JSON list of C-alpha atoms in Angstrom, two decimals:
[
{"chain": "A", "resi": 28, "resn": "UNK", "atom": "CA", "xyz": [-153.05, 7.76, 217.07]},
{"chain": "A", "resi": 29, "resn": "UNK", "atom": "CA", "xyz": [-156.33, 8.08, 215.60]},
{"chain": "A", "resi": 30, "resn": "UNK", "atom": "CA", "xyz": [-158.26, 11.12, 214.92]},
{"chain": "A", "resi": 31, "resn": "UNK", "atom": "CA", "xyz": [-160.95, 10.06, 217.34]},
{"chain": "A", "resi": 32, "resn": "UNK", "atom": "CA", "xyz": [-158.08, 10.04, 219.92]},
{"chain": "A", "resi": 33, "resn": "UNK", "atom": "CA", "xyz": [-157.16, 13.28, 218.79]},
{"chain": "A", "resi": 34, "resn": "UNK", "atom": "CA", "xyz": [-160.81, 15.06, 218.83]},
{"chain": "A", "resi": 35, "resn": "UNK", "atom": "CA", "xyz": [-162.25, 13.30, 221.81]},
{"chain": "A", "resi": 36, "resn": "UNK", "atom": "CA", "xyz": [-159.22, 14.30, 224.22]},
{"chain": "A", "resi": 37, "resn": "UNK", "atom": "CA", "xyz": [-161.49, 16.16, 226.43]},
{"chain": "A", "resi": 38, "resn": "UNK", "atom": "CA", "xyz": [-164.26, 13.40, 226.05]},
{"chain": "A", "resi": 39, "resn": "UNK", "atom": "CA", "xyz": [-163.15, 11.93, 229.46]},
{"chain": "A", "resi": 40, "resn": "UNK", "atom": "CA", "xyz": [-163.09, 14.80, 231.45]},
{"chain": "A", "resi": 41, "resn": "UNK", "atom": "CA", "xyz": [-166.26, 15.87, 230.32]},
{"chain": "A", "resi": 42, "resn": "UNK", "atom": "CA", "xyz": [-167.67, 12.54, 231.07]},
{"chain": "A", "resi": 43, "resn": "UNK", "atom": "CA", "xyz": [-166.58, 12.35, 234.27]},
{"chain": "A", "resi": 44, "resn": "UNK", "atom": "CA", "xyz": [-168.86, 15.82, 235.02]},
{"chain": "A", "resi": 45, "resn": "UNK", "atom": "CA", "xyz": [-171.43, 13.58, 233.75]},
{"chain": "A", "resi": 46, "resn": "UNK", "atom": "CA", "xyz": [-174.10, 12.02, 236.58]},
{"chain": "A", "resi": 47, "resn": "UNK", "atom": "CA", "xyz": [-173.90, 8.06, 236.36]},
{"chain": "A", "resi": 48, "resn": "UNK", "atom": "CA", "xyz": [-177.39, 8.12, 235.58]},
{"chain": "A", "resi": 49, "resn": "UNK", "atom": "CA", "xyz": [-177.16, 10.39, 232.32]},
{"chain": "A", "resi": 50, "resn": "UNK", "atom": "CA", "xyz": [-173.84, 7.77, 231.32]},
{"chain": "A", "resi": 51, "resn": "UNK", "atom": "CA", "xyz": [-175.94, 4.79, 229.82]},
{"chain": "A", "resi": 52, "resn": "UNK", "atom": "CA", "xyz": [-178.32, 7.50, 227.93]},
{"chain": "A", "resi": 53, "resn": "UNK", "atom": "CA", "xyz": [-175.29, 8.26, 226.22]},
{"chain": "A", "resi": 54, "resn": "UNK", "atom": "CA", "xyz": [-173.95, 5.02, 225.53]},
{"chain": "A", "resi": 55, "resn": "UNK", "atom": "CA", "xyz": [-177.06, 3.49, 224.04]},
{"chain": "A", "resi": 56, "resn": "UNK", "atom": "CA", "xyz": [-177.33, 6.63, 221.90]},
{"chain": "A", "resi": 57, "resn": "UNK", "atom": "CA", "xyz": [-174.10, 6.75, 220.96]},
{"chain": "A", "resi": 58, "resn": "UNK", "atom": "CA", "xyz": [-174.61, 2.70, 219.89]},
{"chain": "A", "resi": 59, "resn": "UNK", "atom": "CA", "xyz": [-177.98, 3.64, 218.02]},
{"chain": "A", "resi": 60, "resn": "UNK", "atom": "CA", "xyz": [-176.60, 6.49, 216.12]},
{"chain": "A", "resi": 61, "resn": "UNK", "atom": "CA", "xyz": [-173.37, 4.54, 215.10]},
{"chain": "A", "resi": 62, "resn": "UNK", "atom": "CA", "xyz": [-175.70, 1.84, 214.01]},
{"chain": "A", "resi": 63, "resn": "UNK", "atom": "CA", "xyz": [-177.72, 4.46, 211.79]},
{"chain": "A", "resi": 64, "resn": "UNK", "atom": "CA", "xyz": [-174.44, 5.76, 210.55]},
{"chain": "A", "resi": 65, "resn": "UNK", "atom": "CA", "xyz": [-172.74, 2.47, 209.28]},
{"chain": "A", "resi": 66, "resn": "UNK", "atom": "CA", "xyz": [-173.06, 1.99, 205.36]},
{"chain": "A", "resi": 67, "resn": "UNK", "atom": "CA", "xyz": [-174.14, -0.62, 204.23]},
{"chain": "A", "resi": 68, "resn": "UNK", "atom": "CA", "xyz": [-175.67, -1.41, 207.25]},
{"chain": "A", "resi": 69, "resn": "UNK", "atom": "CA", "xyz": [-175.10, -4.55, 209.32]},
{"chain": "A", "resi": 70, "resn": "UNK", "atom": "CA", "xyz": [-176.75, -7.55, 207.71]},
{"chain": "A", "resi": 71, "resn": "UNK", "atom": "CA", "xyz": [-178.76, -9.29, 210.21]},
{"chain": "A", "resi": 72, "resn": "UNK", "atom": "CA", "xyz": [-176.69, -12.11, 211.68]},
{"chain": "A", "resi": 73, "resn": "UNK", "atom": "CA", "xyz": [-176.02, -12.95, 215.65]},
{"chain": "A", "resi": 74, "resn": "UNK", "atom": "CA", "xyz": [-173.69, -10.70, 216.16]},
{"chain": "A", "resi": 75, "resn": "UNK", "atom": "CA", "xyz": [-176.52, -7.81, 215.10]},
{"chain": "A", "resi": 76, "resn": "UNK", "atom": "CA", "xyz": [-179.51, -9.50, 217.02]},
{"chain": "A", "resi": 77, "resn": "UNK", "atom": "CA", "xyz": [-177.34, -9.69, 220.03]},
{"chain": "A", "resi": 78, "resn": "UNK", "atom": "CA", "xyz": [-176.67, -5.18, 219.65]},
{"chain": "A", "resi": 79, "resn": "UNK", "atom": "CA", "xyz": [-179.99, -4.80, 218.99]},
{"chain": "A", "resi": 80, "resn": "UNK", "atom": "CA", "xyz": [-181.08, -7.09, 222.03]},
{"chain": "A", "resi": 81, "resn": "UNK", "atom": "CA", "xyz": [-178.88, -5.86, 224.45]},
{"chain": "A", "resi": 82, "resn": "UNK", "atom": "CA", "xyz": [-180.22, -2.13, 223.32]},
{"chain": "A", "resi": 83, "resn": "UNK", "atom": "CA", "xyz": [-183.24, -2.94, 223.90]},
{"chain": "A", "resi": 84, "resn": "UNK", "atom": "CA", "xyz": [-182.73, -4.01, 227.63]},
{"chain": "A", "resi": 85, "resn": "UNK", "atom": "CA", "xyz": [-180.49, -0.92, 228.10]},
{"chain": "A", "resi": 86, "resn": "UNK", "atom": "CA", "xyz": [-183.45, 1.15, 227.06]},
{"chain": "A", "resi": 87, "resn": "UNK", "atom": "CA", "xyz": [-185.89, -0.45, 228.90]},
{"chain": "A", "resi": 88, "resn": "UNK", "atom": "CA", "xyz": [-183.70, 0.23, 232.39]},
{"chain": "A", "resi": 89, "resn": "UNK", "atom": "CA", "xyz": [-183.56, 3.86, 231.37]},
{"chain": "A", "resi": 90, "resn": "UNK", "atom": "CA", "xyz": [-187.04, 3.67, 230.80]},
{"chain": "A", "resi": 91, "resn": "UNK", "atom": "CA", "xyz": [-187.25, 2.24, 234.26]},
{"chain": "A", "resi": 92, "resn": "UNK", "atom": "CA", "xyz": [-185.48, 4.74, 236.40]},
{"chain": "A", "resi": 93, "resn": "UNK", "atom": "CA", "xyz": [-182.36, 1.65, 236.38]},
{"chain": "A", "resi": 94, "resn": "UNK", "atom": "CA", "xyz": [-179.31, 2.78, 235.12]},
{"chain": "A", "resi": 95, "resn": "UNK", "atom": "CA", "xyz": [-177.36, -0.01, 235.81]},
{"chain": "A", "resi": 96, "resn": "UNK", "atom": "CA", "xyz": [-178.87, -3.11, 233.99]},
{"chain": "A", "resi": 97, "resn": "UNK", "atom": "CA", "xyz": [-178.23, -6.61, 234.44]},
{"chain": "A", "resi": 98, "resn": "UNK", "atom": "CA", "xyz": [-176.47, -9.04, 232.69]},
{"chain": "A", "resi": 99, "resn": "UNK", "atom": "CA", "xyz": [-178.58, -10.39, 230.07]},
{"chain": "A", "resi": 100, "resn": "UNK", "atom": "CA", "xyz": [-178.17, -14.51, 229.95]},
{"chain": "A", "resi": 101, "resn": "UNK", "atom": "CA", "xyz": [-176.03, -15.96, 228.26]},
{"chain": "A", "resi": 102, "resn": "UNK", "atom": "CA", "xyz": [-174.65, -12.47, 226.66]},
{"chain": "A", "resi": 103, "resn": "UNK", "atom": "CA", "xyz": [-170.80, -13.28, 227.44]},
{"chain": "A", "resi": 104, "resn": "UNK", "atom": "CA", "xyz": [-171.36, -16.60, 225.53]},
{"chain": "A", "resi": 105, "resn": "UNK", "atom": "CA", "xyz": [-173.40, -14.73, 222.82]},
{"chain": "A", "resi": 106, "resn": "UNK", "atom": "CA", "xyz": [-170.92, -12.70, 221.74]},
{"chain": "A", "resi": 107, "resn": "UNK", "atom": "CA", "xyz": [-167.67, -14.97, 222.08]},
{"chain": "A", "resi": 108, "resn": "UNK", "atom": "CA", "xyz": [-170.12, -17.15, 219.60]},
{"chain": "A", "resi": 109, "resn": "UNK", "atom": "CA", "xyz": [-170.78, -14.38, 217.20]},
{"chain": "A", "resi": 110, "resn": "UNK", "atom": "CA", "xyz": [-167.14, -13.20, 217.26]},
{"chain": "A", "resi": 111, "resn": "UNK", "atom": "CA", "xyz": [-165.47, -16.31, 216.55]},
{"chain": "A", "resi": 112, "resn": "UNK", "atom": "CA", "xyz": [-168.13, -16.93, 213.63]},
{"chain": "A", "resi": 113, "resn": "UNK", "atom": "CA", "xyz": [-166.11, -13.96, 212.08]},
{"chain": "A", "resi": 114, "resn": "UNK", "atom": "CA", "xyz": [-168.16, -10.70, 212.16]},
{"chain": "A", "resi": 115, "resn": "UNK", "atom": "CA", "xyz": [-167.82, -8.78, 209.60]},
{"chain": "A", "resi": 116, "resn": "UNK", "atom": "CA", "xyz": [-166.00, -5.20, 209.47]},
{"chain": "A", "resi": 117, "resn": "UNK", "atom": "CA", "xyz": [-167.65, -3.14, 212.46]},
{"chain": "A", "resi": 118, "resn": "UNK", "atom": "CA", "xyz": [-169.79, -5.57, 214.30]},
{"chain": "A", "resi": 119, "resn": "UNK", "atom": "CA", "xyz": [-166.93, -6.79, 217.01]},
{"chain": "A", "resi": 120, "resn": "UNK", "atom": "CA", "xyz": [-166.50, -3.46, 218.39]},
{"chain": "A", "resi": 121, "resn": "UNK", "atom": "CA", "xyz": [-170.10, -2.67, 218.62]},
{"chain": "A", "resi": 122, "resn": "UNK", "atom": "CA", "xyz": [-170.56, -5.78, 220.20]},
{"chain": "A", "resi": 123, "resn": "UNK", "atom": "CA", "xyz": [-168.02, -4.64, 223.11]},
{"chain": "A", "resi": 124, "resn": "UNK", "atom": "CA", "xyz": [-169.69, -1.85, 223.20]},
{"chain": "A", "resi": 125, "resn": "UNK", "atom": "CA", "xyz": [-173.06, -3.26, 224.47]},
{"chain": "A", "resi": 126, "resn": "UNK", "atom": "CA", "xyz": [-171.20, -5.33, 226.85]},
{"chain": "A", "resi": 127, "resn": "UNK", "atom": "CA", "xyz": [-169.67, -2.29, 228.32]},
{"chain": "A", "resi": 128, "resn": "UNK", "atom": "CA", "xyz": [-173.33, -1.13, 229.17]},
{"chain": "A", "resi": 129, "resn": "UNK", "atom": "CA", "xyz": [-173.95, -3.73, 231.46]},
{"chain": "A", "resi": 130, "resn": "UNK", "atom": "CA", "xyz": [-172.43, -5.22, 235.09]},
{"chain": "A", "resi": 131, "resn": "UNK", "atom": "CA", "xyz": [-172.02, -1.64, 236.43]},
{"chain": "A", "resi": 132, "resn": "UNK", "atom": "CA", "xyz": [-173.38, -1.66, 240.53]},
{"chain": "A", "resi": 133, "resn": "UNK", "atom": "CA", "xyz": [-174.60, 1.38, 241.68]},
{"chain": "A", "resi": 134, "resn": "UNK", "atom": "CA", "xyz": [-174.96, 4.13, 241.01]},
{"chain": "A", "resi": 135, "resn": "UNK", "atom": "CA", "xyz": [-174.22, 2.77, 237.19]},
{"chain": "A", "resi": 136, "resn": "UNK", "atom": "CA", "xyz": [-171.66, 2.88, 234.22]},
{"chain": "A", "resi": 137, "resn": "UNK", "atom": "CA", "xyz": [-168.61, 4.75, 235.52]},
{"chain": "A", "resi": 138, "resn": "UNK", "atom": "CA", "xyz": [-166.61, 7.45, 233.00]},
{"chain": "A", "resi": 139, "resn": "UNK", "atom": "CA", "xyz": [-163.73, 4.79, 231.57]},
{"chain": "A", "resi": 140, "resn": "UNK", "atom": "CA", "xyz": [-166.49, 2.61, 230.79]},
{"chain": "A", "resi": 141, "resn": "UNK", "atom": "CA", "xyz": [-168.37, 5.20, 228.61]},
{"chain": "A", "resi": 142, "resn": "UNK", "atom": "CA", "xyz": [-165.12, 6.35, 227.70]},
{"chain": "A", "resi": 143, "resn": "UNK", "atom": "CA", "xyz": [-164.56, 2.62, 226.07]},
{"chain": "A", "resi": 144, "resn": "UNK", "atom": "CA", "xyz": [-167.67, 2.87, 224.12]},
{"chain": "A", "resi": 145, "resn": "UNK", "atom": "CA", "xyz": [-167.00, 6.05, 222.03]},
{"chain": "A", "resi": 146, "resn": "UNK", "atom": "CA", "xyz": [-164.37, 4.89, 220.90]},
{"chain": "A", "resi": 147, "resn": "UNK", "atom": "CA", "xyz": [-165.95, 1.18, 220.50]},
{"chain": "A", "resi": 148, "resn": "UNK", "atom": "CA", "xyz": [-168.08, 3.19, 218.52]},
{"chain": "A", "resi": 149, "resn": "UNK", "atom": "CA", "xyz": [-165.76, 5.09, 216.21]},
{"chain": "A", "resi": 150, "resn": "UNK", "atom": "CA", "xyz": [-163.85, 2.37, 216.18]},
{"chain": "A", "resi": 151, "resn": "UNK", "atom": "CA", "xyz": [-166.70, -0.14, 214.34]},
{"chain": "A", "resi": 152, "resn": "UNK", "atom": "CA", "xyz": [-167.37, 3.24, 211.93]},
{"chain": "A", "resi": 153, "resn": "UNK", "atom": "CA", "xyz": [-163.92, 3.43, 211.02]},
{"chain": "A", "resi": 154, "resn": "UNK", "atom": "CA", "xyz": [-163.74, -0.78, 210.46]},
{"chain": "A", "resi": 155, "resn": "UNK", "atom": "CA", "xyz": [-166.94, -0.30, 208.10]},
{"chain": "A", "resi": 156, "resn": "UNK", "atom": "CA", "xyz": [-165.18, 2.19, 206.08]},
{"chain": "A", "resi": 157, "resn": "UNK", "atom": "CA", "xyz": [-162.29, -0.12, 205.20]},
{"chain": "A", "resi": 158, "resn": "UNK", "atom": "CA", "xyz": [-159.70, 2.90, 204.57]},
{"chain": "A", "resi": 159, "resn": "UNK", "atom": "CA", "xyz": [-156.65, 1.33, 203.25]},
{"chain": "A", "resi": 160, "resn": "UNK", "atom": "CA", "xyz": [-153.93, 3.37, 205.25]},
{"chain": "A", "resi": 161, "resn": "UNK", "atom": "CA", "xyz": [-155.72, 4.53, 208.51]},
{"chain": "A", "resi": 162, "resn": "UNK", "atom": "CA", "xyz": [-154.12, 7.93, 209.34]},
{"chain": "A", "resi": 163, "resn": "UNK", "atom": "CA", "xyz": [-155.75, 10.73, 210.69]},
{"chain": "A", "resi": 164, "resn": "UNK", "atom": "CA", "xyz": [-155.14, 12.91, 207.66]},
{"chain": "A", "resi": 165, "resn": "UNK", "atom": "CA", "xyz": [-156.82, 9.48, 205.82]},
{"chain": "A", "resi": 166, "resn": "UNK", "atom": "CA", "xyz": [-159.87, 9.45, 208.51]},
{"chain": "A", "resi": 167, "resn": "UNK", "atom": "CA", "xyz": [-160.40, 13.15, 208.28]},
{"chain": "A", "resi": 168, "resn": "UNK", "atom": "CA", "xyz": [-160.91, 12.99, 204.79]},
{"chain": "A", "resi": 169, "resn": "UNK", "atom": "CA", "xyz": [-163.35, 10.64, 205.28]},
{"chain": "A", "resi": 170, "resn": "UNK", "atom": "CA", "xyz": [-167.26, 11.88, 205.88]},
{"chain": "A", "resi": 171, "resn": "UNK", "atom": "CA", "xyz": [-168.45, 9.11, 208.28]},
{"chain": "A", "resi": 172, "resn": "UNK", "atom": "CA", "xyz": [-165.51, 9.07, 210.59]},
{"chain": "A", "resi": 173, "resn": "UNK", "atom": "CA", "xyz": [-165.99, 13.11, 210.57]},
{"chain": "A", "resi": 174, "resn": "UNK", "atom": "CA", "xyz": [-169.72, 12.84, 210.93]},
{"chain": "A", "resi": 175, "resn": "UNK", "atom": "CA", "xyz": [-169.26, 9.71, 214.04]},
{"chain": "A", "resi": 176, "resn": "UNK", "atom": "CA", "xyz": [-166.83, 12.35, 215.86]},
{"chain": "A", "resi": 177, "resn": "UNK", "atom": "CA", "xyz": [-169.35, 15.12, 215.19]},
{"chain": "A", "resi": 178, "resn": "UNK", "atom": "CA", "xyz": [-172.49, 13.35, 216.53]},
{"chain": "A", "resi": 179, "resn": "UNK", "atom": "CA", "xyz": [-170.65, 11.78, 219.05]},
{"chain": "A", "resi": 180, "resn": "UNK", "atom": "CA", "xyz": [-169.56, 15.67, 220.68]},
{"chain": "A", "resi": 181, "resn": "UNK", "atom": "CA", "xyz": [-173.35, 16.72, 220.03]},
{"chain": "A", "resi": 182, "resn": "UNK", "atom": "CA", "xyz": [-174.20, 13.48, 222.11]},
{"chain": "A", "resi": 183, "resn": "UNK", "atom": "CA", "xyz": [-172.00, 14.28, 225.18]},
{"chain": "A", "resi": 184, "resn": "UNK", "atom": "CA", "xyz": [-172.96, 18.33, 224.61]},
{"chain": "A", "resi": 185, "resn": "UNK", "atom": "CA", "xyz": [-176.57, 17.35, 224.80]},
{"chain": "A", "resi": 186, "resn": "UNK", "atom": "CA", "xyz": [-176.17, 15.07, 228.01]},
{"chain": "A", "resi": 187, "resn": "UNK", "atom": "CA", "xyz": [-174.06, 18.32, 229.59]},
{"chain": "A", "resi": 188, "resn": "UNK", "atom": "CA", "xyz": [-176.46, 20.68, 229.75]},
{"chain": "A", "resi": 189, "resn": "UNK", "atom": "CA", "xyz": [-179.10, 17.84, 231.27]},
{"chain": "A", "resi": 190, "resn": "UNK", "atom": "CA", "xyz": [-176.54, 17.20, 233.96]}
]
């Protein structure tokens, strides 16, 4: 078990209390702060074009009033490309992570979806940091995987009290 798993226990429930509409918000900033976070950062390669793309659409339906945007073209085939050309450490779980933001009818992205990309998100910060032995004892020793946990709570907090 990982000490996301641990920490983020209540994450779903709270999500759940969370309107559909406020549930991409989260996502994308949840996606955009991981991306901040991640040291070094990702290089720019297809698999990082295709995060920052889909990001950009994501915004641009929040912008919009849309909360559930569509399937960009070609995405599924985008990112089977850029994850067989091999990644590297944190860029394949992002990259499920933006797909998870999209396909969602009305009213938009449900609570297991959002669910999936917290930890899609922790996940990539904890890949980045290459610990040898992941543990939690090992990840809570660790400031980035703290810090991802941390912002991730002030995140969902934030998007409470606009619900």
């Amino acid at each position: 078990m990982l000490l996301w798993d641990q920490e983020m226990r209540s994450a779903r429930s709270e999500i759940s209390e969370l309107a559909p509409s406020l549930r991409l918000t989260v996502a994308v900033k949840t996606i955009e702060q991981t991306l901040t976070a991640l040291q070094p950062p990702l290089s720019d390669s297809p698999a990082s074009r295709i995060i920052s793309d889909s990001l950009r659409v994501c915004q641009e339906a929040i912008e919009s009033g849309t909360y559930f945007p569509a399937v960009p073209e070609n995405l599924e085939e985008a990112v089977g490309n850029a994850i067989d050309d091999g990644p590297e450490p944190g860029a394949t779980p992002l990259l499920m992570a933006v797909v998870n933001c999209f396909g969602h009818p009305e009213p938009g992205m449900g609570t297991e979806e959002l669910f999936t990309v917290l930890s899609d998100c922790y996940q990539a910060v904890l890949e980045r940091e290459q610990i040898e032995v992941v543990t939690p004892e090992a990840e809570r020793q660790n400031l980035r995987c703290r810090e991802a946990i941390r912002v991730q709570k002030e995140i969902l907090n934030a998007a409470r009290g606009n619900s």
